[in-house]
Amino acid sequence: MPGLEVKNLSYSYKDKSILEDVCLEINPGEFAGILGPNGSGKTTLLNNINRWLVPQKGSILIEEQKVESLSPKTLAQYVATVPQETSLDLSFTVEEIVMMGRNPYLKTFEREKPRDKTIIEECMKAVGIWNLKDRYINELSGGEKQRALIARALAQQPKVLVLDEPISHLDINYKWEILELLKNLCKNMKIIVLAVLHDINLASLFCDKLLLLKDGKIFKSGSPEEVITEQNIREVFDVDVKINIQPQSGRPMITFISPVHKDTRPRSCERIHVVCGGGAGEKILQYLRERGYQVSAGVLNIGDTDWKTAKNLGVDVIEDLPFSPVSEEKAEENKLYLDRAEAIIICNIPFGHGNLKNLILLRDVVAKGEKKIFVLHETPIGQRDYTGGLAAKIYSQILKESVVINSIEELRDFF
């Protein structure tokens, strides 16, 4: 059975709907992250789960217990919260702060028993701060304070640990440490960890399940691979990203790309194919994408500077193996893109035997006389020909039938 179930949860503040028919299930031992833009209902969802707010509709169950039926003390034994903002009395030691987590198990004016002190020690050791027990809380670094607050929450021995933006104010090294700590606690203690996170890439790396909120509704839930897609991020956050897979984890990572701004200047074409390489096409690809053109590039070796730029910009790339000559298969694929394009731009790139096929294909396209060909001719071909003159011969034939431009600034006059 799921450790945490939220069924058709709705919450409104005055006449404004904040959450609407939210449903989710999280199992013990799962680390779940909540993503979404500001105002999407992330914190409100947490505050309904820990009953700081009361929903107008729906139910929340923890191990089949409805949270509304539990007394505050009993609920604190099921759910522990590390809030976004916490005011700490500077006169308390770290151990005293963590000891507060045992309050749900104590009667009024009752002192901690040996078992409580044992639990406190175990929790502090679990988060790596037992050596700080006699330090005052105001003497700790940001990461150490956060560990102390997590230890206090663990001292409640909860079934569900709720955290609202636990890493937003931390340096990157502490962010990594805290998320790694939470993941280990989740697995080792078999508790549910539910955290609001803003860093999509870190959420992807550490979370087992993600909940993507938009306008108070769950837009998508599932594994990082299911949730973090270019379309989902675009629809929820209104930004363009490129998804790459992190080699070590196999998890999706996002790279933000420049937004596409279509302006009102007249254009004579839409599809442009760019022949580039070695970084010569970086600025051109960036400019064309910003103008809103449908851009393709190739053939490029995987790992080439322009290959990386094209991937990050969401440009269609015909790619071949690193440090290898253009294969017949990729040349044929490139020919399809050349045929589809309404205009072709040849960047100021060197030509060797490895990319000579690109030039041969261009010569064949030029011979048909059906395409607009633009050659960025900043450096004499003799200084860029590493084929013993063969590339220069073909290049000269192409120049005769092309629009020759001498700088990227001139290119803007045409595109």
CSV table of N, CA, C and O in Angstrom, one decimal, residues 59-136:
chain,number,residue,atom,x,y,z
A,59,SER,N,-9.1,14.0,0.6
A,59,SER,CA,-8.6,13.4,1.8
A,59,SER,C,-7.1,13.1,1.6
A,59,SER,O,-6.6,12.9,0.5
A,60,ILE,N,-6.4,13.0,2.8
A,60,ILE,CA,-5.0,12.7,2.8
A,60,ILE,C,-4.8,11.6,3.8
A,60,ILE,O,-5.3,11.6,4.9
A,61,LEU,N,-4.2,10.5,3.3
A,61,LEU,CA,-4.0,9.3,4.2
A,61,LEU,C,-2.5,9.0,4.3
A,61,LEU,O,-1.8,9.0,3.3
A,62,ILE,N,-2.1,8.7,5.5
A,62,ILE,CA,-0.7,8.2,5.7
A,62,ILE,C,-0.8,6.8,6.4
A,62,ILE,O,-1.4,6.7,7.5
A,63,GLU,N,-0.3,5.8,5.7
A,63,GLU,CA,-0.5,4.4,6.1
A,63,GLU,C,-1.9,4.1,6.5
A,63,GLU,O,-2.3,3.6,7.5
A,64,GLU,N,-2.8,4.6,5.6
A,64,GLU,CA,-4.3,4.4,5.7
A,64,GLU,C,-5.0,5.2,6.8
A,64,GLU,O,-6.2,5.0,7.0
A,65,GLN,N,-4.2,6.0,7.5
A,65,GLN,CA,-4.8,6.9,8.5
A,65,GLN,C,-5.1,8.3,7.9
A,65,GLN,O,-4.3,8.9,7.3
A,66,LYS,N,-6.4,8.7,8.0
A,66,LYS,CA,-6.7,10.0,7.5
A,66,LYS,C,-6.2,11.1,8.5
A,66,LYS,O,-6.4,11.0,9.7
A,67,VAL,N,-5.4,12.0,7.9
A,67,VAL,CA,-4.7,13.0,8.8
A,67,VAL,C,-5.7,13.8,9.6
A,67,VAL,O,-5.4,14.3,10.7
A,68,GLU,N,-6.9,14.1,9.0
A,68,GLU,CA,-7.9,14.9,9.8
A,68,GLU,C,-8.4,14.2,11.0
A,68,GLU,O,-8.9,14.9,11.9
A,69,SER,N,-8.2,12.9,11.1
A,69,SER,CA,-8.7,12.2,12.3
A,69,SER,C,-7.7,12.1,13.4
A,69,SER,O,-8.0,11.6,14.5
A,70,LEU,N,-6.5,12.6,13.1
A,70,LEU,CA,-5.4,12.4,14.1
A,70,LEU,C,-5.2,13.7,14.9
A,70,LEU,O,-5.4,14.8,14.4
A,71,SER,N,-4.9,13.5,16.2
A,71,SER,CA,-4.6,14.6,17.0
A,71,SER,C,-3.3,15.3,16.6
A,71,SER,O,-2.5,14.6,15.9
A,72,PRO,N,-3.1,16.6,16.9
A,72,PRO,CA,-1.8,17.2,16.5
A,72,PRO,C,-0.6,16.4,17.0
A,72,PRO,O,0.4,16.3,16.2
A,73,LYS,N,-0.6,15.9,18.2
A,73,LYS,CA,0.6,15.1,18.6
A,73,LYS,C,0.8,13.8,17.8
A,73,LYS,O,1.9,13.5,17.5
A,74,THR,N,-0.3,13.2,17.6
A,74,THR,CA,-0.2,11.9,16.8
A,74,THR,C,0.2,12.2,15.4
A,74,THR,O,1.0,11.5,14.8
A,75,LEU,N,-0.4,13.3,14.8
A,75,LEU,CA,0.0,13.7,13.4
A,75,LEU,C,1.5,14.0,13.3
A,75,LEU,O,2.2,13.6,12.3
A,76,ALA,N,2.1,14.6,14.4
A,76,ALA,CA,3.5,14.9,14.4
A,76,ALA,C,4.4,13.6,14.5
A,76,ALA,O,5.6,13.7,14.2
A,77,GLN,N,3.8,12.5,14.8
A,77,GLN,CA,4.5,11.2,14.8
A,77,GLN,C,4.4,10.6,13.4
A,77,GLN,O,5.1,9.6,13.1
A,78,TYR,N,3.5,11.1,12.6
A,78,TYR,CA,3.4,10.6,11.2
A,78,TYR,C,4.1,11.5,10.2
A,78,TYR,O,4.7,11.1,9.2
A,79,VAL,N,4.0,12.9,10.4
A,79,VAL,CA,4.6,13.8,9.5
A,79,VAL,C,5.5,14.8,10.2
A,79,VAL,O,5.1,15.4,11.2
A,80,ALA,N,6.7,15.0,9.7
A,80,ALA,CA,7.6,16.0,10.2
A,80,ALA,C,8.0,16.9,9.1
A,80,ALA,O,8.1,16.5,7.9
A,81,THR,N,8.1,18.2,9.4
A,81,THR,CA,8.3,19.2,8.4
A,81,THR,C,9.5,20.1,8.7
A,81,THR,O,9.8,20.5,9.8
A,82,VAL,N,10.3,20.3,7.6
A,82,VAL,CA,11.4,21.2,7.6
A,82,VAL,C,10.9,22.4,6.8
A,82,VAL,O,10.9,22.3,5.6
A,83,PRO,N,10.5,23.5,7.5
A,83,PRO,CA,9.9,24.6,6.7
A,83,PRO,C,10.9,25.4,5.9
A,83,PRO,O,12.1,25.3,6.2
A,84,GLN,N,10.4,26.3,5.1
A,84,GLN,CA,11.3,27.1,4.3
A,84,GLN,C,12.0,28.2,5.1
A,84,GLN,O,13.2,28.4,5.0
A,85,GLU,N,11.3,28.8,6.1
A,85,GLU,CA,11.8,29.8,7.0
A,85,GLU,C,11.7,29.3,8.4
A,85,GLU,O,10.6,28.9,8.8
A,86,THR,N,12.8,29.3,9.1
A,86,THR,CA,12.8,28.8,10.5
A,86,THR,C,13.5,29.8,11.4
A,86,THR,O,14.6,30.1,11.1
A,87,SER,N,12.8,30.2,12.4
A,87,SER,CA,13.4,31.1,13.4
A,87,SER,C,14.0,30.2,14.6
A,87,SER,O,13.2,29.4,15.2
A,88,LEU,N,15.2,30.3,14.8
A,88,LEU,CA,15.9,29.5,15.8
A,88,LEU,C,16.4,30.4,16.9
A,88,LEU,O,17.0,31.4,16.7
A,89,ASP,N,16.1,30.0,18.2
A,89,ASP,CA,16.6,30.7,19.3
A,89,ASP,C,18.2,30.5,19.4
A,89,ASP,O,18.6,29.4,19.5
A,90,LEU,N,18.9,31.6,19.4
A,90,LEU,CA,20.3,31.5,19.3
A,90,LEU,C,21.0,30.9,20.6
A,90,LEU,O,22.1,30.6,20.6
A,91,SER,N,20.2,30.9,21.7
A,91,SER,CA,20.8,30.4,22.9
A,91,SER,C,20.7,28.9,23.0
A,91,SER,O,21.2,28.3,24.0
A,92,PHE,N,20.2,28.2,22.0
A,92,PHE,CA,20.1,26.7,22.1
A,92,PHE,C,21.3,26.0,21.4
A,92,PHE,O,21.8,26.5,20.4
A,93,THR,N,21.7,24.9,22.0
A,93,THR,CA,22.7,24.1,21.4
A,93,THR,C,22.1,23.3,20.3
A,93,THR,O,20.9,23.1,20.2
A,94,VAL,N,22.9,22.7,19.5
A,94,VAL,CA,22.4,21.8,18.4
A,94,VAL,C,21.6,20.7,19.0
A,94,VAL,O,20.6,20.3,18.5
A,95,GLU,N,22.2,20.1,20.0
A,95,GLU,CA,21.5,18.9,20.6
A,95,GLU,C,20.1,19.3,21.2
A,95,GLU,O,19.1,18.6,21.1
A,96,GLU,N,20.0,20.5,21.8
A,96,GLU,CA,18.8,21.0,22.3
A,96,GLU,C,17.7,21.2,21.2
A,96,GLU,O,16.6,21.0,21.4
A,97,ILE,N,18.2,21.7,20.1
A,97,ILE,CA,17.3,22.0,18.9
A,97,ILE,C,16.8,20.6,18.4
A,97,ILE,O,15.6,20.5,18.2
A,98,VAL,N,17.7,19.6,18.3
A,98,VAL,CA,17.2,18.3,17.8
A,98,VAL,C,16.3,17.6,18.9
A,98,VAL,O,15.3,17.0,18.5
A,99,MET,N,16.5,17.9,20.1
A,99,MET,CA,15.7,17.3,21.2
A,99,MET,C,14.3,17.7,21.1
A,99,MET,O,13.4,17.0,21.5
A,100,MET,N,14.0,18.9,20.5
A,100,MET,CA,12.6,19.4,20.3
A,100,MET,C,11.8,18.4,19.5
A,100,MET,O,10.6,18.4,19.6
A,101,GLY,N,12.5,17.7,18.7
A,101,GLY,CA,11.7,16.7,17.8
A,101,GLY,C,11.1,15.6,18.6
A,101,GLY,O,10.2,14.9,18.1
A,102,ARG,N,11.4,15.4,19.9
A,102,ARG,CA,10.8,14.4,20.7
A,102,ARG,C,9.5,14.9,21.4
A,102,ARG,O,8.9,14.1,22.1
A,103,ASN,N,9.2,16.2,21.3
A,103,ASN,CA,8.0,16.7,22.0
A,103,ASN,C,6.7,15.9,21.7
A,103,ASN,O,5.9,15.8,22.6
A,104,PRO,N,6.5,15.4,20.5
A,104,PRO,CA,5.2,14.7,20.2
A,104,PRO,C,5.1,13.4,21.1
A,104,PRO,O,4.0,12.9,21.2
A,105,TYR,N,6.2,13.0,21.7
A,105,TYR,CA,6.1,11.7,22.5
A,105,TYR,C,6.2,12.0,24.0
A,105,TYR,O,6.2,11.0,24.8
A,106,LEU,N,6.2,13.2,24.4
A,106,LEU,CA,6.3,13.6,25.8
A,106,LEU,C,5.0,14.2,26.3
A,106,LEU,O,4.4,15.0,25.5
A,107,LYS,N,4.7,13.9,27.5
A,107,LYS,CA,3.6,14.6,28.1
A,107,LYS,C,4.0,16.0,28.6
A,107,LYS,O,5.2,16.3,28.6
A,108,THR,N,3.0,16.8,29.0
A,108,THR,CA,3.4,18.1,29.5
A,108,THR,C,4.3,18.1,30.7
A,108,THR,O,4.0,17.3,31.6
A,109,PHE,N,5.4,18.8,30.6
A,109,PHE,CA,6.4,18.9,31.6
A,109,PHE,C,7.2,17.7,31.8
A,109,PHE,O,8.0,17.6,32.7
A,110,GLU,N,7.0,16.7,30.9
A,110,GLU,CA,7.8,15.4,31.1
A,110,GLU,C,9.2,15.6,30.5
A,110,GLU,O,9.3,16.2,29.5
A,111,ARG,N,10.1,15.1,31.2
A,111,ARG,CA,11.5,15.1,30.7
A,111,ARG,C,11.8,14.0,29.8
A,111,ARG,O,11.2,12.9,29.8
A,112,GLU,N,12.9,14.2,29.0
A,112,GLU,CA,13.3,13.1,28.0
A,112,GLU,C,13.8,11.9,28.8
A,112,GLU,O,14.6,12.1,29.8
A,113,LYS,N,13.4,10.8,28.4
A,113,LYS,CA,13.9,9.5,29.0
A,113,LYS,C,15.1,9.0,28.2
A,113,LYS,O,15.5,9.6,27.1
A,114,PRO,N,15.8,8.0,28.8
A,114,PRO,CA,17.0,7.5,28.1
A,114,PRO,C,16.8,7.1,26.6
A,114,PRO,O,17.6,7.3,25.8
A,115,ARG,N,15.6,6.5,26.4
A,115,ARG,CA,15.3,6.1,25.0
A,115,ARG,C,15.2,7.4,24.1
A,115,ARG,O,15.7,7.3,22.9
A,116,ASP,N,14.6,8.5,24.6
A,116,ASP,CA,14.6,9.7,23.8
A,116,ASP,C,16.0,10.2,23.4
A,116,ASP,O,16.3,10.6,22.3
A,117,LYS,N,16.9,10.1,24.4
A,117,LYS,CA,18.2,10.6,24.2
A,117,LYS,C,19.0,9.7,23.2
A,117,LYS,O,19.8,10.2,22.4
A,118,THR,N,18.7,8.4,23.3
A,118,THR,CA,19.3,7.5,22.3
A,118,THR,C,18.8,7.8,20.9
A,118,THR,O,19.6,7.8,20.0
A,119,ILE,N,17.5,8.1,20.7
A,119,ILE,CA,17.0,8.4,19.4
A,119,ILE,C,17.6,9.7,18.9
A,119,ILE,O,18.0,9.8,17.7
A,120,ILE,N,17.8,10.7,19.8
A,120,ILE,CA,18.4,12.0,19.4
A,120,ILE,C,19.8,11.7,18.9
A,120,ILE,O,20.2,12.2,17.9
A,121,GLU,N,20.6,10.9,19.6
A,121,GLU,CA,22.0,10.6,19.2
A,121,GLU,C,22.0,9.9,17.9
A,121,GLU,O,22.8,10.2,17.0
A,122,GLU,N,21.1,8.9,17.7
A,122,GLU,CA,21.0,8.2,16.4
A,122,GLU,C,20.7,9.1,15.2
A,122,GLU,O,21.3,9.0,14.1
A,123,CYS,N,19.7,10.1,15.5
A,123,CYS,CA,19.3,11.0,14.4
A,123,CYS,C,20.5,12.0,14.0
A,123,CYS,O,20.7,12.3,12.9
A,124,MET,N,21.2,12.4,15.1
A,124,MET,CA,22.3,13.4,14.8
A,124,MET,C,23.4,12.7,14.1
A,124,MET,O,24.1,13.2,13.2
A,125,LYS,N,23.7,11.4,14.5
A,125,LYS,CA,24.7,10.6,13.8
A,125,LYS,C,24.3,10.3,12.3
A,125,LYS,O,25.1,10.3,11.4
A,126,ALA,N,23.0,10.1,12.1
A,126,ALA,CA,22.5,9.8,10.8
A,126,ALA,C,22.7,10.9,9.8
A,126,ALA,O,23.0,10.7,8.6
A,127,VAL,N,22.7,12.2,10.3
A,127,VAL,CA,22.9,13.3,9.4
A,127,VAL,C,24.3,13.9,9.6
A,127,VAL,O,24.6,15.0,9.0
A,128,GLY,N,25.1,13.3,10.4
A,128,GLY,CA,26.5,13.7,10.5
A,128,GLY,C,26.8,14.9,11.3
A,128,GLY,O,27.8,15.7,11.0
A,129,ILE,N,26.0,15.2,12.4
A,129,ILE,CA,26.3,16.4,13.2
A,129,ILE,C,26.5,16.0,14.7
A,129,ILE,O,26.4,16.9,15.5
A,130,TRP,N,26.7,14.8,15.1
A,130,TRP,CA,26.8,14.4,16.5
A,130,TRP,C,28.0,15.1,17.1
A,130,TRP,O,28.0,15.5,18.2
A,131,ASN,N,29.0,15.4,16.3
A,131,ASN,CA,30.2,16.1,16.8
A,131,ASN,C,29.9,17.6,17.0
A,131,ASN,O,30.7,18.3,17.7
A,132,LEU,N,28.8,18.1,16.6
A,132,LEU,CA,28.4,19.5,16.8
A,132,LEU,C,27.4,19.7,17.9
A,132,LEU,O,26.9,20.8,18.1
A,133,LYS,N,27.1,18.6,18.7
A,133,LYS,CA,26.0,18.7,19.6
A,133,LYS,C,26.1,19.8,20.7
A,133,LYS,O,25.1,20.3,21.1
A,134,ASP,N,27.3,20.1,21.0
A,134,ASP,CA,27.4,21.2,22.1
A,134,ASP,C,27.6,22.6,21.5
A,134,ASP,O,27.7,23.5,22.3
A,135,ARG,N,27.6,22.7,20.2
A,135,ARG,CA,27.8,24.0,19.5
A,135,ARG,C,26.4,24.7,19.6
A,135,ARG,O,25.4,24.1,19.5
A,136,TYR,N,26.5,26.1,19.6
A,136,TYR,CA,25.3,26.9,19.5
A,136,TYR,C,24.8,26.9,18.0
A,136,TYR,O,25.7,27.0,17.1
